mmCIF file with all atom_site columns, C-alpha atoms in Angstrom:
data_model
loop_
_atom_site.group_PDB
_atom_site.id
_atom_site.type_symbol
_atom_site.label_atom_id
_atom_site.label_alt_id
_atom_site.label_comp_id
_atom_site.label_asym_id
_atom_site.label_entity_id
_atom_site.label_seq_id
_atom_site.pdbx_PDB_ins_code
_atom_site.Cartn_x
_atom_site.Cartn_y
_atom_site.Cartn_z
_atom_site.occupancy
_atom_site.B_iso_or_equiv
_atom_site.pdbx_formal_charge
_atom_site.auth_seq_id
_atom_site.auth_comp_id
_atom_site.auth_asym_id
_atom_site.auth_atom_id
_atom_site.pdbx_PDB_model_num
ATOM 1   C CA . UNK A 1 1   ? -16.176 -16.804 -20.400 1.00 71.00 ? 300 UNK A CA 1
ATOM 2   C CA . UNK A 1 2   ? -14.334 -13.960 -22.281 1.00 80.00 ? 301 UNK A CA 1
ATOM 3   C CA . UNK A 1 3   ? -11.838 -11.991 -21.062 1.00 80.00 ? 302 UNK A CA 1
ATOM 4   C CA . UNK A 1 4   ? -14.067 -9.088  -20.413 1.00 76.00 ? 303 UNK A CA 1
ATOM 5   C CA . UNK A 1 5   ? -16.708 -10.875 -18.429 1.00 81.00 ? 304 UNK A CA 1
ATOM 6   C CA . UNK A 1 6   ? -14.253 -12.138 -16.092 1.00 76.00 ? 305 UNK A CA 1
ATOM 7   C CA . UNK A 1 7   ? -12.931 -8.733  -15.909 1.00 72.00 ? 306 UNK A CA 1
ATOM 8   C CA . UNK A 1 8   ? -16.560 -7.124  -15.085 1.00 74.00 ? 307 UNK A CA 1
ATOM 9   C CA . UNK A 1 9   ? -17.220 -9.944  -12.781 1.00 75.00 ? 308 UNK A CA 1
ATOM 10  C CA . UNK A 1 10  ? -14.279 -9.376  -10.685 1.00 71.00 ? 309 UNK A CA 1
ATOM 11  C CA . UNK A 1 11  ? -15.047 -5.703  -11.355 1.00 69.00 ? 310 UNK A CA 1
ATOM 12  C CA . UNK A 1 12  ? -18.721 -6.840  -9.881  1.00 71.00 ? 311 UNK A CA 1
ATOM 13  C CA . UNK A 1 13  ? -17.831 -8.229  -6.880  1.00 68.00 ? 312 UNK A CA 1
ATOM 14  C CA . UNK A 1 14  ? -15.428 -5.739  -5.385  1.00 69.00 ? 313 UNK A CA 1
ATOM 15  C CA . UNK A 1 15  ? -16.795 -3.145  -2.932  1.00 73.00 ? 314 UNK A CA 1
ATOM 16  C CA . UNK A 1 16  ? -16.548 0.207   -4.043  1.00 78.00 ? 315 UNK A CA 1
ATOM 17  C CA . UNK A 1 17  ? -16.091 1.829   -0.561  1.00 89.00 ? 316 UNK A CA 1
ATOM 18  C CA . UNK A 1 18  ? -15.956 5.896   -1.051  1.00 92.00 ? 317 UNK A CA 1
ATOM 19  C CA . UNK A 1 19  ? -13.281 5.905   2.133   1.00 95.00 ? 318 UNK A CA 1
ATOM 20  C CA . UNK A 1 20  ? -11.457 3.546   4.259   1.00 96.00 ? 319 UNK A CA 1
ATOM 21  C CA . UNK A 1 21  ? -9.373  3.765   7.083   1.00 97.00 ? 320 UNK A CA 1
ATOM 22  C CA . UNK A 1 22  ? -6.513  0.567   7.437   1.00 98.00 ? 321 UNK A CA 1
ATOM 23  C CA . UNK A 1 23  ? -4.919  1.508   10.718  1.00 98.00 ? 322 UNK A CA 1
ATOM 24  C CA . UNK A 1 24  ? -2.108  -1.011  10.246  1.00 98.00 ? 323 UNK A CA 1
ATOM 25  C CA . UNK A 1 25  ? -0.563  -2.564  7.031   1.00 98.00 ? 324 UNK A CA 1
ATOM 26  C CA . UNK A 1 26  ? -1.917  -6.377  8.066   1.00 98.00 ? 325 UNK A CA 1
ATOM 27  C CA . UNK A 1 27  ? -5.511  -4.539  7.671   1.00 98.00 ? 326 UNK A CA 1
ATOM 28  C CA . UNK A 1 28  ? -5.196  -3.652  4.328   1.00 98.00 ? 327 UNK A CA 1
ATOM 29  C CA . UNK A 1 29  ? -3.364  -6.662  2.971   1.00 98.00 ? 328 UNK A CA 1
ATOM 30  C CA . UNK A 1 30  ? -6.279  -8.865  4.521   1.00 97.00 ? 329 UNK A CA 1
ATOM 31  C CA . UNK A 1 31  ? -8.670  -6.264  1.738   1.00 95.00 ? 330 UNK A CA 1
ATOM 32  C CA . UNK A 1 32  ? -6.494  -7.398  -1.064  1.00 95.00 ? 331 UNK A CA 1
ATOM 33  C CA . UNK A 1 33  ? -8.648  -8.426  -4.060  1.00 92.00 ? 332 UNK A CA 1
ATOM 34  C CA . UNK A 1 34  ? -11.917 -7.062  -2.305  1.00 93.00 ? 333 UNK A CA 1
ATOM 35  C CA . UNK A 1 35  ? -11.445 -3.303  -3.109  1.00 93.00 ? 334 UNK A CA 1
ATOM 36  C CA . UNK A 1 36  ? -11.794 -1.475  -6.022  1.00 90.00 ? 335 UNK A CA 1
ATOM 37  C CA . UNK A 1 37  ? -8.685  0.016   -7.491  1.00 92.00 ? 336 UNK A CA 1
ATOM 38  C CA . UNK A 1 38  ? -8.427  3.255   -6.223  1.00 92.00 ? 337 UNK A CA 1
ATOM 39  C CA . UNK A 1 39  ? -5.496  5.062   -5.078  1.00 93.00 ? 338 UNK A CA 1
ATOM 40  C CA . UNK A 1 40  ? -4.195  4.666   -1.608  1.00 97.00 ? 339 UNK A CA 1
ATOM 41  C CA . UNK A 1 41  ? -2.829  7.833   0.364   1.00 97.00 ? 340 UNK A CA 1
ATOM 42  C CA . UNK A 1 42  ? -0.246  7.585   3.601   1.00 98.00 ? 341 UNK A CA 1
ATOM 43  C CA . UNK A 1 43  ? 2.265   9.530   4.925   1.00 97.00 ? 342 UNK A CA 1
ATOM 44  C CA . UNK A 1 44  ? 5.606   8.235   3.352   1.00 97.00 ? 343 UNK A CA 1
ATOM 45  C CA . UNK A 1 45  ? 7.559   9.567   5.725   1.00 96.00 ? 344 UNK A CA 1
ATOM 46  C CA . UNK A 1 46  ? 5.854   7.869   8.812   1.00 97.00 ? 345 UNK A CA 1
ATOM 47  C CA . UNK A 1 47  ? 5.261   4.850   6.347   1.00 97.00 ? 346 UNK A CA 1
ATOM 48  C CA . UNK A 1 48  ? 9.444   4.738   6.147   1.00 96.00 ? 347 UNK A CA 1
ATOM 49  C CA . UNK A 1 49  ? 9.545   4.678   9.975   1.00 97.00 ? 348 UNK A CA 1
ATOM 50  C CA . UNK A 1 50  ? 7.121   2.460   10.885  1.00 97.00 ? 349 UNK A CA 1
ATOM 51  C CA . UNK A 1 51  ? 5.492   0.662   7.771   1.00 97.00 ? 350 UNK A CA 1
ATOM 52  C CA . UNK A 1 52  ? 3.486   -2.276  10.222  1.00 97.00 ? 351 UNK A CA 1
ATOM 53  C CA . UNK A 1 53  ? 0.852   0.405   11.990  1.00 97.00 ? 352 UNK A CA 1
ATOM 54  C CA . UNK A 1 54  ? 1.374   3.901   9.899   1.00 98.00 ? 353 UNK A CA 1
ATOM 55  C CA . UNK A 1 55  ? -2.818  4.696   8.934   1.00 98.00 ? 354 UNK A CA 1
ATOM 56  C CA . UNK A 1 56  ? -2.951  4.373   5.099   1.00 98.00 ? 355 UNK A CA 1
ATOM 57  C CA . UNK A 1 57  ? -6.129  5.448   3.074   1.00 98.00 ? 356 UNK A CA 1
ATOM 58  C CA . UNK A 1 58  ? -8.274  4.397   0.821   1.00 97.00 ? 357 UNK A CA 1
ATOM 59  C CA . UNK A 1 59  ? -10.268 7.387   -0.925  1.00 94.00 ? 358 UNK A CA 1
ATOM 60  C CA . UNK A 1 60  ? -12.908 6.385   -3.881  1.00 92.00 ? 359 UNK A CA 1
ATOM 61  C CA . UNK A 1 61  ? -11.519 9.483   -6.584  1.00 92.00 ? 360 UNK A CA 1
ATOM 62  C CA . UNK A 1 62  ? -15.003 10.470  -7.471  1.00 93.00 ? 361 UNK A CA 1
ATOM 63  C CA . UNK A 1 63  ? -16.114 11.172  -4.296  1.00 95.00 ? 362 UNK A CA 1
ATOM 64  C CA . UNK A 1 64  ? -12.856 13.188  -3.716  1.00 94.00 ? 363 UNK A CA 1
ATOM 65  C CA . UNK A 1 65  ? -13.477 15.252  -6.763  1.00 95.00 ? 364 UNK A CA 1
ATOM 66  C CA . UNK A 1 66  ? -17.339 15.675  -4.814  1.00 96.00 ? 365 UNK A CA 1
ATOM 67  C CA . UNK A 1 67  ? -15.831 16.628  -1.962  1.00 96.00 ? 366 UNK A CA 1
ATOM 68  C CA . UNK A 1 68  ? -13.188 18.757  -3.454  1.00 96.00 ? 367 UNK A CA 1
ATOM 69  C CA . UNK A 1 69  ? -16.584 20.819  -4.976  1.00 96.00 ? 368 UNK A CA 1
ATOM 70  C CA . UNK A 1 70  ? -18.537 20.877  -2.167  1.00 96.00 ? 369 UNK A CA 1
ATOM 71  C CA . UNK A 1 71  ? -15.345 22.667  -0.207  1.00 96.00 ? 370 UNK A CA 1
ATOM 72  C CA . UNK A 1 72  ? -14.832 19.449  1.993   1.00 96.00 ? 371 UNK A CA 1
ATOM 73  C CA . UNK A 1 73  ? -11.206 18.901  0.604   1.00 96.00 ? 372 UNK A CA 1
ATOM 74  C CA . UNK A 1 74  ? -8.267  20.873  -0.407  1.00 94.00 ? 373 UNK A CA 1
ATOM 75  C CA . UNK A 1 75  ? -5.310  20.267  -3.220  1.00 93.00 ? 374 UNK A CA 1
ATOM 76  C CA . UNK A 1 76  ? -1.961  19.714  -1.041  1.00 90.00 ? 375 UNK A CA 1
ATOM 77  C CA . UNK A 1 77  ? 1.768   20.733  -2.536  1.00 88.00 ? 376 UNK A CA 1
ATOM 78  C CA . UNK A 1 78  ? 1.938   18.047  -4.713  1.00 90.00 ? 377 UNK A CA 1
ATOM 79  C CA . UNK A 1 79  ? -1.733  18.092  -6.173  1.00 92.00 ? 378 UNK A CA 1
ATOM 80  C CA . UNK A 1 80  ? -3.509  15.445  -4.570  1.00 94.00 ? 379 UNK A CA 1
ATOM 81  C CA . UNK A 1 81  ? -6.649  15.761  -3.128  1.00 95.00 ? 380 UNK A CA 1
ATOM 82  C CA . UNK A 1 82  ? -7.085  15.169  0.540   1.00 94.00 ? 381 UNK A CA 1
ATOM 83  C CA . UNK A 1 83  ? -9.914  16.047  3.111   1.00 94.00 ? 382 UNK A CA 1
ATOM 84  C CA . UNK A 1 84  ? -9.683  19.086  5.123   1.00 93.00 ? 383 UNK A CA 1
ATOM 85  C CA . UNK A 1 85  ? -9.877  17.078  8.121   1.00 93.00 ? 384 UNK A CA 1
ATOM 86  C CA . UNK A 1 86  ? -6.693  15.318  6.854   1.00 94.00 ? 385 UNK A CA 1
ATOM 87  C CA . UNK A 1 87  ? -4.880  17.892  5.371   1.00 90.00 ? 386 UNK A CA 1
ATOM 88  C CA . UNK A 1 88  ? -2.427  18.728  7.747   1.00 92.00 ? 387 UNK A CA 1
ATOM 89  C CA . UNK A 1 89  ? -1.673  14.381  7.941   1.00 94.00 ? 388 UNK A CA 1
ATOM 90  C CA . UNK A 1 90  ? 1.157   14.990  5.526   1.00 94.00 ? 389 UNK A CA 1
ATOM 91  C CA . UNK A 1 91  ? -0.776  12.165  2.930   1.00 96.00 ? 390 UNK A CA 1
ATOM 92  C CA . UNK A 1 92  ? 0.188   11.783  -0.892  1.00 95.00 ? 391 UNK A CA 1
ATOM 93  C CA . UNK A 1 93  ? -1.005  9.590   -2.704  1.00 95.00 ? 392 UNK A CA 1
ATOM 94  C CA . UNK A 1 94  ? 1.039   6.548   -2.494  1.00 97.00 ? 393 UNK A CA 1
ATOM 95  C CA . UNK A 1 95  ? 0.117   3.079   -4.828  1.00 97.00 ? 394 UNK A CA 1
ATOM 96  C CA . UNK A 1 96  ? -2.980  2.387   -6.234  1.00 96.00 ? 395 UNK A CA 1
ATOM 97  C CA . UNK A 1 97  ? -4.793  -0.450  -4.968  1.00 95.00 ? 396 UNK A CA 1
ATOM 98  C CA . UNK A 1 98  ? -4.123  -2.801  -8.165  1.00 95.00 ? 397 UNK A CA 1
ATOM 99  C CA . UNK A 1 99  ? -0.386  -2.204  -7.987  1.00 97.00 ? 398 UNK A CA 1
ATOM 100 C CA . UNK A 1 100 ? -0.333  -3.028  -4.207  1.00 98.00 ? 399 UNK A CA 1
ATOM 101 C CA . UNK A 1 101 ? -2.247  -6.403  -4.891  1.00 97.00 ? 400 UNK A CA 1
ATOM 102 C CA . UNK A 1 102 ? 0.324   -6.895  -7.432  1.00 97.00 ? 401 UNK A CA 1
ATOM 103 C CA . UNK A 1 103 ? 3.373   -6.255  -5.465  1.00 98.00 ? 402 UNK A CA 1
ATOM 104 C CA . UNK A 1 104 ? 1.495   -8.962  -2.976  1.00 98.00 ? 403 UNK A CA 1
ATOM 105 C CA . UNK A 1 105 ? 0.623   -11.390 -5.039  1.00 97.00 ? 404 UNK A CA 1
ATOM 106 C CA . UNK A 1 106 ? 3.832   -11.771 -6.840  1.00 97.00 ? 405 UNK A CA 1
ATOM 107 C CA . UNK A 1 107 ? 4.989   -12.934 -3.672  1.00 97.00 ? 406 UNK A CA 1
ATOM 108 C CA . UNK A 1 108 ? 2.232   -15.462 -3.131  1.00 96.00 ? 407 UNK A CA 1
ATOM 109 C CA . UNK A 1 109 ? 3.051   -16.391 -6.238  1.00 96.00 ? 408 UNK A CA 1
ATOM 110 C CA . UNK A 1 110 ? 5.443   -18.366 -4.969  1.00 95.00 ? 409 UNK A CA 1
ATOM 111 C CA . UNK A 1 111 ? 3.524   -20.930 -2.479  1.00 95.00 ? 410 UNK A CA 1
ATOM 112 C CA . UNK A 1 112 ? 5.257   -20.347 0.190   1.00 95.00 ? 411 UNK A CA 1
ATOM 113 C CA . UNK A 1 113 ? 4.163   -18.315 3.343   1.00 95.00 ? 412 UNK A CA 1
ATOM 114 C CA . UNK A 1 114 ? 4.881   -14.768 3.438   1.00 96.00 ? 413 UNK A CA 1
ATOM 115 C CA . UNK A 1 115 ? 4.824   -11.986 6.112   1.00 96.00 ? 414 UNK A CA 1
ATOM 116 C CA . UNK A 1 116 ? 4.370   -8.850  6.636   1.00 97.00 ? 415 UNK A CA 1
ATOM 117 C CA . UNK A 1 117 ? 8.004   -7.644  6.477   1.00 95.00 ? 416 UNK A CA 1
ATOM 118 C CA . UNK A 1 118 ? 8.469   -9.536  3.680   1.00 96.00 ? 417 UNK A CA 1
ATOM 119 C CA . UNK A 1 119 ? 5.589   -7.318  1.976   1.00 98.00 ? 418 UNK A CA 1
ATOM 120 C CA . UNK A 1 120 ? 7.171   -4.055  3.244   1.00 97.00 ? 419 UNK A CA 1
ATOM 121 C CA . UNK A 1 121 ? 10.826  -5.455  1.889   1.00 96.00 ? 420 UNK A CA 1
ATOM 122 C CA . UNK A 1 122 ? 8.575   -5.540  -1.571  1.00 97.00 ? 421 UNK A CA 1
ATOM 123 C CA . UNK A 1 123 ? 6.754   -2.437  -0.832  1.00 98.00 ? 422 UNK A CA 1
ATOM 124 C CA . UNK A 1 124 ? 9.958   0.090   -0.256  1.00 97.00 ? 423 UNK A CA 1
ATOM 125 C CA . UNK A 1 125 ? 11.225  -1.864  -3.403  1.00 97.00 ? 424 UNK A CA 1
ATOM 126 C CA . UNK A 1 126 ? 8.190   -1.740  -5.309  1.00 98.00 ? 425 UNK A CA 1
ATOM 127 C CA . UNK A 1 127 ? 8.045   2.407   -4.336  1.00 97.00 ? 426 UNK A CA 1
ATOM 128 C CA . UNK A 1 128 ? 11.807  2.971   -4.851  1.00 96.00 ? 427 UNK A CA 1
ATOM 129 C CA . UNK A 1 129 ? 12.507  1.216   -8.177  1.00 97.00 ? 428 UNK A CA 1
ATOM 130 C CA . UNK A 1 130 ? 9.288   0.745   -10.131 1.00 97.00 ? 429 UNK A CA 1
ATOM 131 C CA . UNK A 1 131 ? 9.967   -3.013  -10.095 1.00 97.00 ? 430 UNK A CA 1
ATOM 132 C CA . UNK A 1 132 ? 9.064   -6.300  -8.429  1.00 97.00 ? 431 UNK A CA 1
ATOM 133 C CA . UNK A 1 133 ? 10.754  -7.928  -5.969  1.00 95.00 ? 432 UNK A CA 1
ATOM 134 C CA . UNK A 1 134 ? 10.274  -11.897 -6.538  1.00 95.00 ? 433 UNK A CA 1
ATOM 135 C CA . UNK A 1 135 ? 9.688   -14.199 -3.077  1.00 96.00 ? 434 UNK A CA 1
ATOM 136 C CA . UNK A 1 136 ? 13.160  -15.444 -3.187  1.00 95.00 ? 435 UNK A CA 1
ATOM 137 C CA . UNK A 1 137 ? 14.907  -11.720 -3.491  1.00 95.00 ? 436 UNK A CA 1
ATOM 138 C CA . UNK A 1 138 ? 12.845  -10.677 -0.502  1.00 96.00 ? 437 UNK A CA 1
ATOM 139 C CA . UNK A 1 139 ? 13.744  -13.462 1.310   1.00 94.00 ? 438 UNK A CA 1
ATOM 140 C CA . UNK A 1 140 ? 17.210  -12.695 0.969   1.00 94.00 ? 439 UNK A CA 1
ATOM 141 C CA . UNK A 1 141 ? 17.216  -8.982  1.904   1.00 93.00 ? 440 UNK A CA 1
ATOM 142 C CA . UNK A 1 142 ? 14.892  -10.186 4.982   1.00 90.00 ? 441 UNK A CA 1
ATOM 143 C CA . UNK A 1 143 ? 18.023  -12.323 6.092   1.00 90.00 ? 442 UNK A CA 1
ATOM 144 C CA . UNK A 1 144 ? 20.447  -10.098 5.523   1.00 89.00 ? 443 UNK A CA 1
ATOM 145 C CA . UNK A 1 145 ? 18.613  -7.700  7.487   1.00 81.00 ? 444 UNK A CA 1
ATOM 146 C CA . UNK A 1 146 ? 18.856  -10.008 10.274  1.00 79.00 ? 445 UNK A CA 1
ATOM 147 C CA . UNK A 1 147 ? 22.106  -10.695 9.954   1.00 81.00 ? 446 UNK A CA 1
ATOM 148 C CA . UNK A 1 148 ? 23.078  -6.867  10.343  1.00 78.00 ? 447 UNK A CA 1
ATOM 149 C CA . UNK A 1 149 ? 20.492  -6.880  13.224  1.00 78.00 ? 448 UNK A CA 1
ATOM 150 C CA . UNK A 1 150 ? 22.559  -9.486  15.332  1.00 81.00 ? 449 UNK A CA 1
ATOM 151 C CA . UNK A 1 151 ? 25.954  -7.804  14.371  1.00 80.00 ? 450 UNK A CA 1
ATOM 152 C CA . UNK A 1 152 ? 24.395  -4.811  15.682  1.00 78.00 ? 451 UNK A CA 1
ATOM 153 C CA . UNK A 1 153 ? 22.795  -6.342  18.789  1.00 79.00 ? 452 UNK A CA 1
ATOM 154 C CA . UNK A 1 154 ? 26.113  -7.331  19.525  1.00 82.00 ? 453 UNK A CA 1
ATOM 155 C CA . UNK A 1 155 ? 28.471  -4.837  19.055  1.00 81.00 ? 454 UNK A CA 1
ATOM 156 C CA . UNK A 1 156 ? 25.740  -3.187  21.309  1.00 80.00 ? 455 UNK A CA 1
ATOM 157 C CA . UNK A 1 157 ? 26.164  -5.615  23.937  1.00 79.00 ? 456 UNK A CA 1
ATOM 158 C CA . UNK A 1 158 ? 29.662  -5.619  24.013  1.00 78.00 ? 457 UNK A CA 1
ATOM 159 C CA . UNK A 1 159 ? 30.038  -1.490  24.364  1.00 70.00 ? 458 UNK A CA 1
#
């Protein structure tokens, strides 16, 4: 098979949902390689506080344009196109869908298990510096952050 049938297979057999809702991160990384690459919308700012269970978006871009024409939708500050009903959600657009599988599977890639804070370790990472984290890098930065945790905790504790 040539590259470009496997590429309109996989293209094939991935729903092309016009909107989806993923109330918690764990929802939308059990989607990965089932969606169509779209962009996915969030607000960053809530993302940044609580990453696990902030609602992030899946809009089909055609049928944003649509609704964008019919008057359903409205261009926010920074140009993307949201839903009236969402506008005032603080969303931008945020990764697309293909970049977000990528930023998952490279630590897959790896054969070992990985969690969800490990994928919001690659995520921030991913969203700050343009660049992939690898499984072992995250793993790191996932213990030092428990590390700090525990020196926290008990400097805490002893106040």
């Amino acid at each position: 098979m040539s590259r470009y049938e496997d590429r309109l297979n996989d293209y094939n057999r991935r729903q092309h949902a016009d909107k989806l809702i993923f109330h918690t991160l764990g929802e939308l990384v059990a989607m990965c390689g089932k969606l169509h690459n779209t962009w996915l919308y969030t607000n960053v700012d809530k993302w940044e506080q609580d990453p696990l269970h902030t609602p992030i978006y899946y809009f089909n871009e055609e049928w944003l344009e649509d609704q964008l024409a019919e008057g359903q939708a409205t261009e926010n500050e920074r140009g993307d196109i949201v839903t009236h009903e969402l506008r005032d959600a603080g969303l931008q657009s945020w990764f697309e869908m293909a970049t977000f599988e990528d930023v998952v599977e490279v630590l897959h890639d790896a054969g070992e298990p990985v969690t969800l804070p490990m994928i919001v370790i690659a995520l921030k990472y991913y969203y700050e510096y343009d660049a992939f984290l690898d499984y072992d890098d995250v793993e790191a930065r996932l213990q030092l952050h428990d590390v700090l945790k525990q020196v926290a905790d008990e400097q805490t504790s002893e106040s």
